[in-house]
Amino acid sequence: MEPFTSGQINWRTTVKPHIDSTDYKSSLCCVTTIGDYEGGEIIFHDWPIKVAIRPGDILFFQGSRLKHSVSKVEVGARTSIVLYSNYRVS
């Protein structure tokens, strides 16, 4: 696994379906969340699967290959921390 080269903090964000086109193709992205909230599931559209990531959980997936989005937060506030690589390091 390559080290992560970039990070992003998303506060109160609903994310439309997308593929991370600037991520390095074989890299993983890493997502965790903080906050007290309901909703905000990560949706993988190719399967389709919803993942209810909770504070303290860590989710790894290939954002450059899997179409994904984040559903609306129904109650509270959700902040996500996303680590990713947009180029090969080694």
Backbone as CSV, one residue per row, in Angstrom:
resi,resn,N_x,N_y,N_z,CA_x,CA_y,CA_z,C_x,C_y,C_z
1,MET,0.845,-1.176,0.000,0.000,0.000,0.000,0.890,1.239,0.000
2,GLU,0.583,2.165,-0.837,1.316,3.421,-0.929,0.952,4.349,0.224
3,PRO,1.860,5.232,0.628,1.486,6.248,1.624,0.513,7.254,1.004
4,PHE,-0.236,7.912,1.850,-1.184,8.917,1.363,-0.443,10.224,1.114
5,THR,-0.806,10.908,0.035,-0.151,12.164,-0.318,-1.000,13.389,-0.018
6,SER,-2.297,13.173,0.194,-3.210,14.305,0.355,-4.304,13.974,1.355
7,GLY,-4.954,15.022,1.845,-6.063,14.840,2.762,-7.094,15.934,2.570
8,GLN,-8.285,15.647,3.043,-9.377,16.607,2.900,-10.312,16.444,4.089
9,ILE,-10.819,17.543,4.591,-11.813,17.522,5.659,-13.115,18.064,5.084
10,ASN,-14.178,17.285,5.219,-15.497,17.669,4.716,-16.430,17.874,5.899
11,TRP,-16.962,19.073,6.032,-17.857,19.399,7.143,-19.256,19.643,6.606
12,ARG,-20.205,18.878,7.107,-21.605,19.007,6.703,-21.761,18.953,5.187
13,THR,-21.187,17.935,4.590,-21.159,17.831,3.135,-21.929,16.613,2.657
14,THR,-22.835,16.809,1.711,-23.458,15.716,0.969,-22.711,15.625,-0.357
15,VAL,-22.287,14.431,-0.713,-21.451,14.257,-1.900,-22.238,13.528,-2.979
16,LYS,-22.283,14.107,-4.174,-22.975,13.494,-5.311,-22.147,12.319,-5.840
17,PRO,-22.796,11.382,-6.563,-22.075,10.230,-7.114,-20.902,10.662,-7.994
18,HIS,-19.746,10.035,-7.769,-18.553,10.383,-8.531,-17.505,9.283,-8.410
19,ILE,-16.505,9.370,-9.250,-15.278,8.575,-9.160,-14.154,9.572,-8.959
20,ASP,-13.220,9.253,-8.082,-12.115,10.171,-7.786,-11.093,10.131,-8.924
21,SER,-11.326,10.934,-9.945,-10.551,10.863,-11.186,-9.109,11.327,-11.026
22,THR,-8.799,12.074,-9.974,-7.413,12.525,-9.803,-6.600,11.608,-8.884
23,ASP,-7.249,10.594,-8.304,-6.512,9.647,-7.457,-5.626,8.753,-8.310
24,TYR,-4.490,8.354,-7.751,-3.625,7.379,-8.418,-4.415,6.079,-8.558
25,LYS,-4.409,5.475,-9.725,-5.335,4.393,-10.064,-5.281,3.176,-9.146
26,SER,-4.142,2.795,-8.628,-4.085,1.597,-7.784,-4.098,1.921,-6.291
27,SER,-4.316,3.188,-5.952,-4.256,3.576,-4.540,-5.604,3.391,-3.843
28,LEU,-5.538,3.374,-2.525,-6.727,3.331,-1.694,-6.970,4.708,-1.107
29,CYS,-8.224,5.001,-0.811,-8.505,6.171,0.009,-8.981,5.663,1.363
30,CYS,-8.838,6.491,2.353,-9.156,6.140,3.731,-10.113,7.197,4.265
31,VAL,-11.246,6.750,4.816,-12.258,7.676,5.327,-12.575,7.341,6.785
32,THR,-12.654,8.361,7.609,-13.175,8.235,8.959,-14.060,9.449,9.216
33,THR,-14.893,9.376,10.239,-15.788,10.489,10.529,-15.737,10.848,12.003
34,ILE,-16.155,12.074,12.282,-16.363,12.523,13.650,-17.714,13.238,13.692
35,GLY,-18.292,13.315,14.865,-19.556,14.014,15.027,-20.634,13.118,15.615
36,ASP,-21.756,13.731,15.907,-22.928,13.036,16.414,-24.007,13.226,15.361
37,TYR,-24.331,12.180,14.620,-25.207,12.334,13.461,-25.941,11.036,13.147
38,GLU,-26.977,11.174,12.337,-27.692,10.054,11.739,-27.731,10.298,10.242
39,GLY,-27.548,9.247,9.454,-27.469,9.374,8.006,-26.019,9.481,7.592
40,GLY,-25.772,10.077,6.438,-24.404,10.265,5.967,-23.706,8.983,5.576
41,GLU,-24.466,7.998,5.068,-23.859,6.739,4.645,-23.056,6.929,3.362
42,ILE,-22.018,6.137,3.221,-21.280,6.093,1.962,-21.969,5.055,1.090
43,ILE,-22.321,5.461,-0.115,-23.044,4.591,-1.042,-22.105,4.212,-2.180
44,PHE,-21.980,2.906,-2.428,-21.223,2.411,-3.580,-22.241,2.005,-4.637
45,HIS,-22.277,2.741,-5.738,-23.342,2.625,-6.717,-23.221,1.424,-7.635
46,ASP,-22.048,0.866,-7.807,-21.880,-0.256,-8.721,-22.444,-1.553,-8.157
47,TRP,-22.651,-1.637,-6.827,-23.091,-2.905,-6.232,-24.572,-2.998,-5.968
48,PRO,-25.392,-2.189,-5.511,-25.228,-1.018,-4.648,-25.195,-1.428,-3.168
49,ILE,-24.351,-0.760,-2.430,-24.178,-1.009,-1.002,-24.112,0.333,-0.293
50,LYS,-24.758,0.425,0.873,-24.633,1.598,1.743,-23.823,1.189,2.964
51,VAL,-22.821,1.992,3.305,-21.991,1.722,4.478,-22.233,2.835,5.487
52,ALA,-22.750,2.452,6.646,-23.003,3.419,7.720,-21.735,3.547,8.553
53,ILE,-20.818,4.391,8.096,-19.560,4.596,8.817,-19.838,5.496,10.026
54,ARG,-19.379,5.073,11.181,-19.608,5.785,12.433,-18.285,6.350,12.951
55,PRO,-18.337,7.342,13.818,-17.098,7.893,14.372,-16.225,6.777,14.967
56,GLY,-14.963,6.802,14.582,-14.017,5.781,15.026,-13.824,4.658,14.026
57,ASP,-14.775,4.486,13.086,-14.605,3.500,12.019,-13.625,4.036,10.986
58,ILE,-12.962,3.140,10.290,-12.078,3.505,9.182,-12.473,2.650,7.992
59,LEU,-12.683,3.286,6.863,-13.077,2.587,5.643,-12.026,2.844,4.564
60,PHE,-11.506,1.775,3.978,-10.574,1.861,2.856,-11.294,1.360,1.607
61,PHE,-11.123,2.075,0.491,-11.653,1.611,-0.787,-10.940,2.340,-1.919
62,GLN,-11.098,1.823,-3.126,-10.476,2.438,-4.296,-11.442,3.455,-4.900
63,GLY,-11.292,4.691,-4.492,-12.157,5.761,-4.966,-12.006,6.056,-6.441
64,SER,-10.871,5.677,-7.007,-10.646,5.910,-8.437,-11.327,4.860,-9.304
65,ARG,-11.838,3.802,-8.699,-12.479,2.723,-9.455,-13.936,2.490,-9.082
66,LEU,-14.343,2.954,-7.904,-15.707,2.696,-7.427,-16.509,3.992,-7.369
67,LYS,-17.610,4.024,-8.086,-18.493,5.185,-8.040,-19.138,5.231,-6.660
68,HIS,-19.046,6.391,-5.994,-19.524,6.507,-4.625,-20.099,7.896,-4.358
69,SER,-20.860,7.978,-3.278,-21.450,9.245,-2.846,-21.682,9.166,-1.350
70,VAL,-22.137,10.279,-0.764,-22.497,10.327,0.650,-23.920,10.838,0.745
71,SER,-24.748,10.082,1.468,-26.155,10.464,1.610,-26.308,11.636,2.579
72,LYS,-27.476,12.202,2.575,-27.791,13.352,3.424,-27.737,12.960,4.905
73,VAL,-27.170,13.830,5.714,-27.205,13.660,7.169,-28.572,14.136,7.632
74,GLU,-29.310,13.256,8.289,-30.673,13.567,8.708,-30.718,14.333,10.026
75,VAL,-29.811,14.007,10.942,-29.788,14.629,12.268,-28.337,14.865,12.656
76,GLY,-28.037,16.038,13.219,-26.698,16.318,13.727,-25.747,16.843,12.667
77,ALA,-24.457,16.718,12.956,-23.412,17.211,12.056,-22.346,16.140,11.888
78,ARG,-21.950,15.894,10.645,-20.958,14.881,10.290,-19.761,15.558,9.653
79,THR,-18.578,15.242,10.125,-17.334,15.686,9.511,-16.575,14.445,9.088
80,SER,-16.113,14.417,7.844,-15.303,13.286,7.390,-13.875,13.757,7.134
81,ILE,-12.972,12.838,7.390,-11.550,13.058,7.118,-11.158,12.015,6.087
82,VAL,-10.687,12.477,4.929,-10.379,11.595,3.812,-8.894,11.731,3.468
83,LEU,-8.211,10.603,3.413,-6.815,10.562,2.978,-6.759,9.825,1.645
84,TYR,-5.930,10.329,0.736,-5.842,9.718,-0.593,-4.495,10.045,-1.219
85,SER,-4.207,9.383,-2.334,-2.967,9.623,-3.075,-3.311,9.985,-4.504
86,ASN,-2.798,11.101,-4.958,-3.039,11.466,-6.359,-1.808,11.271,-7.230
87,TYR,-0.783,10.643,-6.677,0.364,10.223,-7.478,1.098,9.109,-6.743
88,ARG,1.883,8.331,-7.478,2.652,7.241,-6.887,3.877,7.831,-6.195
89,VAL,4.125,7.412,-4.961,5.210,7.974,-4.177,6.520,7.246,-4.419
90,SER,6.475,5.914,-4.443,7.731,5.146,-4.585,8.029,4.748,-5.992
